[in-house]
Amino acid sequence: MKKHITALIHILFFAMTSMAQINVNDTNLDAVILRQGAGKVFRNPKNSQEKILGSPYHQLMFAQAKVDNVAQKYFMRYNNYADEFEFITPKNDTLVLDKIDDFSNITILGTNKKYKLVTYSPNSEKPKKGYLIELYQKSSFGLYKREWTSYYAGKKAKTTLEKDMPPRYNKEKDYYYLKDGNGNISDFPESKKQLFKLFPDKKEAIETFVKDNKIDFDLEADRIKIINFLAQ
């Protein structure tokens, strides 16, 4: 079962330890719970008895990870569907890490995949807080990726000619995001025209750059080239 650590308790913990001049690197995630007497609330967004095809995880197994501001390394995995990290405590409990700025940088050590907790605007919608994979940084510009998994509810057959459709998790295409010079993170442009809208003052330079470098907006390597260009 997953258990949830409340954000308020984390915030109070760091405020109190800061005032008491306690170094957060001398503690661990469990200490946050124990020192504050946090209740462990069970969380399970899907019925545990329901058989679901697929998986909400790209990496099913827990892997050793480093969390900023935490000295101890933990075994963690990222839930793509729920957009949250789970970690295993020394007591073998599985907990869900709240989205706290103090724990905003998480690196999976085996793959060196770096997750950052950021505020971004997907699909031009209102800003949301979530984890993105940091792919590249130059100056104040950056390239991020979101690995996306969807959930489809099951469907019962209406006639004998049909079959029941079990619920399933489905891996969707990855989404890419651009961090601009002001720290705003939004959808990475999919065309030259979209790039013009983001940087209208650089229209002529962009036109030349895209043409000379034969930029393909679908290639990750070319997205990095765009970051380098913008960061000049």
mmCIF file of C-alpha atoms in Angstrom:
data_model
loop_
_atom_site.group_PDB
_atom_site.id
_atom_site.type_symbol
_atom_site.label_atom_id
_atom_site.label_comp_id
_atom_site.label_asym_id
_atom_site.label_seq_id
_atom_site.Cartn_x
_atom_site.Cartn_y
_atom_site.Cartn_z
ATOM 1 C CA MET A 1 0.000 0.000 0.000
ATOM 2 C CA LYS A 2 1.152 3.516 -0.692
ATOM 3 C CA LYS A 3 1.211 6.010 2.133
ATOM 4 C CA HIS A 4 1.126 9.754 1.813
ATOM 5 C CA ILE A 5 3.308 12.319 3.578
ATOM 6 C CA THR A 6 1.477 15.590 4.019
ATOM 7 C CA ALA A 7 3.070 18.672 2.505
ATOM 8 C CA LEU A 8 2.266 20.880 5.477
ATOM 9 C CA ILE A 9 4.223 18.678 7.866
ATOM 10 C CA HIS A 10 7.272 18.787 5.599
ATOM 11 C CA ILE A 11 7.121 22.565 5.386
ATOM 12 C CA LEU A 12 6.784 22.913 9.152
ATOM 13 C CA PHE A 13 9.669 20.511 9.636
ATOM 14 C CA PHE A 14 12.062 22.473 7.511
ATOM 15 C CA ALA A 15 10.994 25.768 9.036
ATOM 16 C CA MET A 16 11.575 24.403 12.537
ATOM 17 C CA THR A 17 14.896 22.757 11.751
ATOM 18 C CA SER A 18 16.128 25.879 10.005
ATOM 19 C CA MET A 19 15.389 27.952 13.088
ATOM 20 C CA ALA A 20 17.116 25.360 15.265
ATOM 21 C CA GLN A 21 20.139 25.376 12.922
ATOM 22 C CA ILE A 22 19.734 21.706 12.073
ATOM 23 C CA ASN A 23 21.313 20.642 8.789
ATOM 24 C CA VAL A 24 18.761 18.789 6.658
ATOM 25 C CA ASN A 25 21.608 16.681 5.241
ATOM 26 C CA ASP A 26 21.972 15.118 8.708
ATOM 27 C CA THR A 27 18.496 13.616 8.497
ATOM 28 C CA ASN A 28 16.433 11.551 6.032
ATOM 29 C CA LEU A 29 12.891 11.230 4.780
ATOM 30 C CA ASP A 30 11.931 8.957 7.662
ATOM 31 C CA ALA A 31 13.077 11.525 10.202
ATOM 32 C CA VAL A 32 10.634 13.993 8.706
ATOM 33 C CA ILE A 33 7.824 11.592 9.565
ATOM 34 C CA LEU A 34 9.073 10.457 12.956
ATOM 35 C CA ARG A 35 9.950 13.877 14.344
ATOM 36 C CA GLN A 36 6.577 15.307 13.391
ATOM 37 C CA GLY A 37 4.475 12.236 14.234
ATOM 38 C CA ALA A 38 2.911 12.272 10.791
ATOM 39 C CA GLY A 39 -0.114 10.062 10.251
ATOM 40 C CA LYS A 40 0.296 7.499 7.500
ATOM 41 C CA VAL A 41 -2.711 7.747 5.225
ATOM 42 C CA PHE A 42 -3.247 4.932 2.764
ATOM 43 C CA ARG A 43 -3.635 6.031 -0.823
ATOM 44 C CA ASN A 44 -4.688 3.872 -3.741
ATOM 45 C CA PRO A 45 -6.243 5.693 -6.719
ATOM 46 C CA LYS A 46 -7.296 2.428 -8.365
ATOM 47 C CA ASN A 47 -9.132 -0.506 -6.870
ATOM 48 C CA SER A 48 -6.465 -2.973 -5.753
ATOM 49 C CA GLN A 49 -8.747 -5.880 -6.693
ATOM 50 C CA GLU A 50 -9.085 -4.629 -10.249
ATOM 51 C CA LYS A 51 -6.895 -6.337 -12.825
ATOM 52 C CA ILE A 52 -5.290 -3.646 -14.938
ATOM 53 C CA LEU A 53 -3.239 -4.306 -18.055
ATOM 54 C CA GLY A 54 0.033 -2.471 -18.514
ATOM 55 C CA SER A 55 1.800 -0.440 -15.867
ATOM 56 C CA PRO A 56 1.910 3.179 -14.676
ATOM 57 C CA TYR A 57 5.705 2.821 -14.371
ATOM 58 C CA HIS A 58 8.280 3.012 -17.155
ATOM 59 C CA GLN A 59 10.709 1.426 -14.712
ATOM 60 C CA LEU A 60 8.829 -1.146 -12.637
ATOM 61 C CA MET A 61 11.615 -1.934 -10.170
ATOM 62 C CA PHE A 62 12.677 0.478 -7.445
ATOM 63 C CA ALA A 63 16.137 1.920 -8.110
ATOM 64 C CA GLN A 64 18.588 3.743 -5.881
ATOM 65 C CA ALA A 65 18.110 7.493 -6.100
ATOM 66 C CA LYS A 66 19.613 10.669 -4.694
ATOM 67 C CA VAL A 67 17.260 13.363 -3.401
ATOM 68 C CA ASP A 68 18.589 16.874 -2.933
ATOM 69 C CA ASN A 69 18.798 17.920 0.728
ATOM 70 C CA VAL A 70 18.686 14.294 1.880
ATOM 71 C CA ALA A 71 21.926 12.571 2.872
ATOM 72 C CA GLN A 72 20.635 9.008 2.709
ATOM 73 C CA LYS A 73 19.977 7.374 -0.653
ATOM 74 C CA TYR A 74 16.608 5.694 -1.149
ATOM 75 C CA PHE A 75 15.152 3.131 -3.516
ATOM 76 C CA MET A 76 12.545 4.983 -5.548
ATOM 77 C CA ARG A 77 10.434 4.741 -8.665
ATOM 78 C CA TYR A 78 8.390 7.259 -10.602
ATOM 79 C CA ASN A 79 4.690 6.724 -11.278
ATOM 80 C CA ASN A 80 4.112 8.210 -14.736
ATOM 81 C CA TYR A 81 0.340 8.142 -14.448
ATOM 82 C CA ALA A 82 0.093 9.750 -11.010
ATOM 83 C CA ASP A 83 3.133 12.016 -11.506
ATOM 84 C CA GLU A 84 4.629 11.109 -8.146
ATOM 85 C CA PHE A 85 7.607 9.366 -6.595
ATOM 86 C CA GLU A 86 7.350 6.337 -4.346
ATOM 87 C CA PHE A 87 10.177 5.322 -2.022
ATOM 88 C CA ILE A 88 10.932 2.423 0.306
ATOM 89 C CA THR A 89 11.790 3.169 3.924
ATOM 90 C CA PRO A 90 14.212 1.118 6.067
ATOM 91 C CA LYS A 91 11.075 -0.372 7.647
ATOM 92 C CA ASN A 92 10.072 -1.619 4.189
ATOM 93 C CA ASP A 93 7.089 0.715 3.937
ATOM 94 C CA THR A 94 6.256 2.201 0.556
ATOM 95 C CA LEU A 95 5.522 5.910 0.846
ATOM 96 C CA VAL A 96 4.560 8.602 -1.628
ATOM 97 C CA LEU A 97 6.774 11.677 -1.589
ATOM 98 C CA ASP A 98 4.818 14.917 -1.498
ATOM 99 C CA LYS A 99 5.731 17.569 -4.040
ATOM 100 C CA ILE A 100 7.909 19.691 -1.769
ATOM 101 C CA ASP A 101 10.416 22.243 -3.080
ATOM 102 C CA ASP A 102 13.030 21.011 -0.572
ATOM 103 C CA PHE A 103 12.968 17.657 -2.389
ATOM 104 C CA SER A 104 12.666 19.098 -5.893
ATOM 105 C CA ASN A 105 15.682 17.389 -7.510
ATOM 106 C CA ILE A 106 15.729 13.594 -7.737
ATOM 107 C CA THR A 107 18.357 11.634 -9.673
ATOM 108 C CA ILE A 108 18.008 7.928 -10.471
ATOM 109 C CA LEU A 109 21.620 6.839 -10.000
ATOM 110 C CA GLY A 110 21.740 3.850 -12.343
ATOM 111 C CA THR A 111 20.501 5.765 -15.377
ATOM 112 C CA ASN A 112 21.467 9.262 -14.193
ATOM 113 C CA LYS A 113 17.960 10.372 -15.134
ATOM 114 C CA LYS A 114 17.317 13.709 -13.455
ATOM 115 C CA TYR A 115 13.819 14.721 -12.403
ATOM 116 C CA LYS A 116 12.997 18.269 -11.358
ATOM 117 C CA LEU A 117 9.885 19.446 -9.588
ATOM 118 C CA VAL A 118 8.837 22.529 -11.538
ATOM 119 C CA THR A 119 5.842 24.690 -12.346
ATOM 120 C CA TYR A 120 4.981 24.487 -16.037
ATOM 121 C CA SER A 121 2.117 25.173 -18.428
ATOM 122 C CA PRO A 122 1.206 22.064 -20.469
ATOM 123 C CA ASN A 123 -0.906 22.564 -23.596
ATOM 124 C CA SER A 124 -1.195 26.295 -22.838
ATOM 125 C CA GLU A 125 -3.313 25.442 -19.787
ATOM 126 C CA LYS A 126 -3.010 26.993 -16.356
ATOM 127 C CA PRO A 127 0.317 26.276 -14.617
ATOM 128 C CA LYS A 128 0.707 23.001 -12.737
ATOM 129 C CA LYS A 129 3.386 21.605 -10.458
ATOM 130 C CA GLY A 130 4.935 18.323 -11.440
ATOM 131 C CA TYR A 131 8.053 16.353 -12.295
ATOM 132 C CA LEU A 132 9.854 16.793 -15.599
ATOM 133 C CA ILE A 133 13.023 15.084 -16.772
ATOM 134 C CA GLU A 134 15.839 17.559 -17.262
ATOM 135 C CA LEU A 135 17.484 16.779 -20.596
ATOM 136 C CA TYR A 136 19.643 19.815 -21.228
ATOM 137 C CA GLN A 137 20.483 23.197 -19.731
ATOM 138 C CA LYS A 138 22.401 26.137 -21.121
ATOM 139 C CA SER A 139 22.452 29.510 -19.450
ATOM 140 C CA SER A 140 18.868 30.187 -18.317
ATOM 141 C CA PHE A 141 17.317 28.033 -21.075
ATOM 142 C CA GLY A 142 16.434 24.371 -20.734
ATOM 143 C CA LEU A 143 14.906 21.323 -22.389
ATOM 144 C CA TYR A 144 12.590 19.075 -20.378
ATOM 145 C CA LYS A 145 10.607 15.925 -21.080
ATOM 146 C CA ARG A 146 7.497 14.364 -19.548
ATOM 147 C CA GLU A 147 7.037 10.626 -19.930
ATOM 148 C CA TRP A 148 3.304 10.160 -20.079
ATOM 149 C CA THR A 149 1.071 7.193 -19.215
ATOM 150 C CA SER A 150 -2.715 7.266 -19.563
ATOM 151 C CA TYR A 151 -5.364 5.135 -17.888
ATOM 152 C CA TYR A 152 -8.328 3.728 -19.800
ATOM 153 C CA ALA A 153 -11.290 2.367 -17.877
ATOM 154 C CA GLY A 154 -12.555 -1.113 -18.663
ATOM 155 C CA LYS A 155 -15.642 -1.763 -20.731
ATOM 156 C CA LYS A 156 -18.135 -4.587 -20.321
ATOM 157 C CA ALA A 157 -19.367 -6.383 -23.418
ATOM 158 C CA LYS A 158 -22.912 -5.415 -24.341
ATOM 159 C CA THR A 159 -23.578 -8.439 -26.527
ATOM 160 C CA THR A 160 -22.276 -12.008 -26.863
ATOM 161 C CA LEU A 161 -20.448 -10.922 -30.017
ATOM 162 C CA GLU A 162 -18.284 -8.526 -28.045
ATOM 163 C CA LYS A 163 -15.581 -9.106 -25.457
ATOM 164 C CA ASP A 164 -14.989 -7.413 -22.151
ATOM 165 C CA MET A 165 -12.256 -4.791 -22.362
ATOM 166 C CA PRO A 166 -10.151 -4.755 -19.175
ATOM 167 C CA PRO A 167 -8.851 -1.443 -17.833
ATOM 168 C CA ARG A 168 -5.326 -0.630 -18.879
ATOM 169 C CA TYR A 169 -2.440 1.750 -18.578
ATOM 170 C CA ASN A 170 -1.072 2.908 -21.908
ATOM 171 C CA LYS A 171 2.278 4.545 -22.579
ATOM 172 C CA GLU A 172 1.749 7.688 -24.648
ATOM 173 C CA LYS A 173 4.242 9.764 -26.609
ATOM 174 C CA ASP A 174 6.696 11.857 -24.638
ATOM 175 C CA TYR A 175 6.015 15.569 -24.266
ATOM 176 C CA TYR A 176 8.803 18.146 -24.495
ATOM 177 C CA TYR A 177 9.000 21.510 -22.788
ATOM 178 C CA LEU A 178 11.107 24.622 -23.186
ATOM 179 C CA LYS A 179 12.316 26.815 -20.344
ATOM 180 C CA ASP A 180 12.853 30.351 -21.601
ATOM 181 C CA GLY A 181 15.203 33.027 -20.324
ATOM 182 C CA ASN A 182 12.640 34.169 -17.761
ATOM 183 C CA GLY A 183 12.232 30.702 -16.243
ATOM 184 C CA ASN A 184 8.819 30.040 -17.829
ATOM 185 C CA ILE A 185 8.295 26.422 -18.906
ATOM 186 C CA SER A 186 5.833 25.685 -21.698
ATOM 187 C CA ASP A 187 5.312 23.264 -24.594
ATOM 188 C CA PHE A 188 8.324 23.007 -26.844
ATOM 189 C CA PRO A 189 7.471 24.576 -30.227
ATOM 190 C CA GLU A 190 6.676 22.034 -32.923
ATOM 191 C CA SER A 191 7.358 24.341 -35.837
ATOM 192 C CA LYS A 192 9.204 27.456 -36.899
ATOM 193 C CA LYS A 193 5.950 29.408 -36.710
ATOM 194 C CA GLN A 194 5.436 28.442 -33.055
ATOM 195 C CA LEU A 195 9.014 29.409 -32.272
ATOM 196 C CA PHE A 196 8.361 32.844 -33.828
ATOM 197 C CA LYS A 197 5.431 33.354 -31.428
ATOM 198 C CA LEU A 198 7.621 32.662 -28.419
ATOM 199 C CA PHE A 199 10.474 34.885 -29.570
ATOM 200 C CA PRO A 200 9.064 37.466 -32.016
ATOM 201 C CA ASP A 201 12.112 39.716 -31.589
ATOM 202 C CA LYS A 202 14.336 36.947 -32.992
ATOM 203 C CA LYS A 203 12.214 36.117 -36.037
ATOM 204 C CA GLU A 204 14.837 36.872 -38.689
ATOM 205 C CA ALA A 205 17.598 35.098 -36.764
ATOM 206 C CA ILE A 206 15.353 32.078 -36.205
ATOM 207 C CA GLU A 207 14.481 31.948 -39.901
ATOM 208 C CA THR A 208 18.148 31.820 -40.831
ATOM 209 C CA PHE A 209 19.089 29.375 -38.082
ATOM 210 C CA VAL A 210 16.320 26.875 -38.922
ATOM 211 C CA LYS A 211 17.106 26.994 -42.644
ATOM 212 C CA ASP A 212 20.901 26.744 -42.321
ATOM 213 C CA ASN A 213 20.752 23.893 -39.824
ATOM 214 C CA LYS A 214 17.841 22.017 -41.449
ATOM 215 C CA ILE A 215 16.134 21.848 -38.056
ATOM 216 C CA ASP A 216 13.680 19.007 -37.496
ATOM 217 C CA PHE A 217 11.437 19.952 -34.552
ATOM 218 C CA ASP A 218 10.684 16.271 -33.897
ATOM 219 C CA LEU A 219 14.313 15.368 -33.143
ATOM 220 C CA GLU A 220 15.631 15.671 -29.605
ATOM 221 C CA ALA A 221 19.113 16.511 -30.902
ATOM 222 C CA ASP A 222 17.709 19.415 -32.903
ATOM 223 C CA ARG A 223 15.758 20.639 -29.895
ATOM 224 C CA ILE A 224 19.086 20.895 -28.097
ATOM 225 C CA LYS A 225 20.438 22.901 -31.028
ATOM 226 C CA ILE A 226 17.516 25.282 -30.600
ATOM 227 C CA ILE A 227 18.332 25.681 -26.900
ATOM 228 C CA ASN A 228 21.940 26.495 -27.762
ATOM 229 C CA PHE A 229 20.783 29.037 -30.330
ATOM 230 C CA LEU A 230 18.389 30.759 -27.927
ATOM 231 C CA ALA A 231 20.995 30.861 -25.155
ATOM 232 C CA GLN A 232 23.494 32.830 -27.257
#
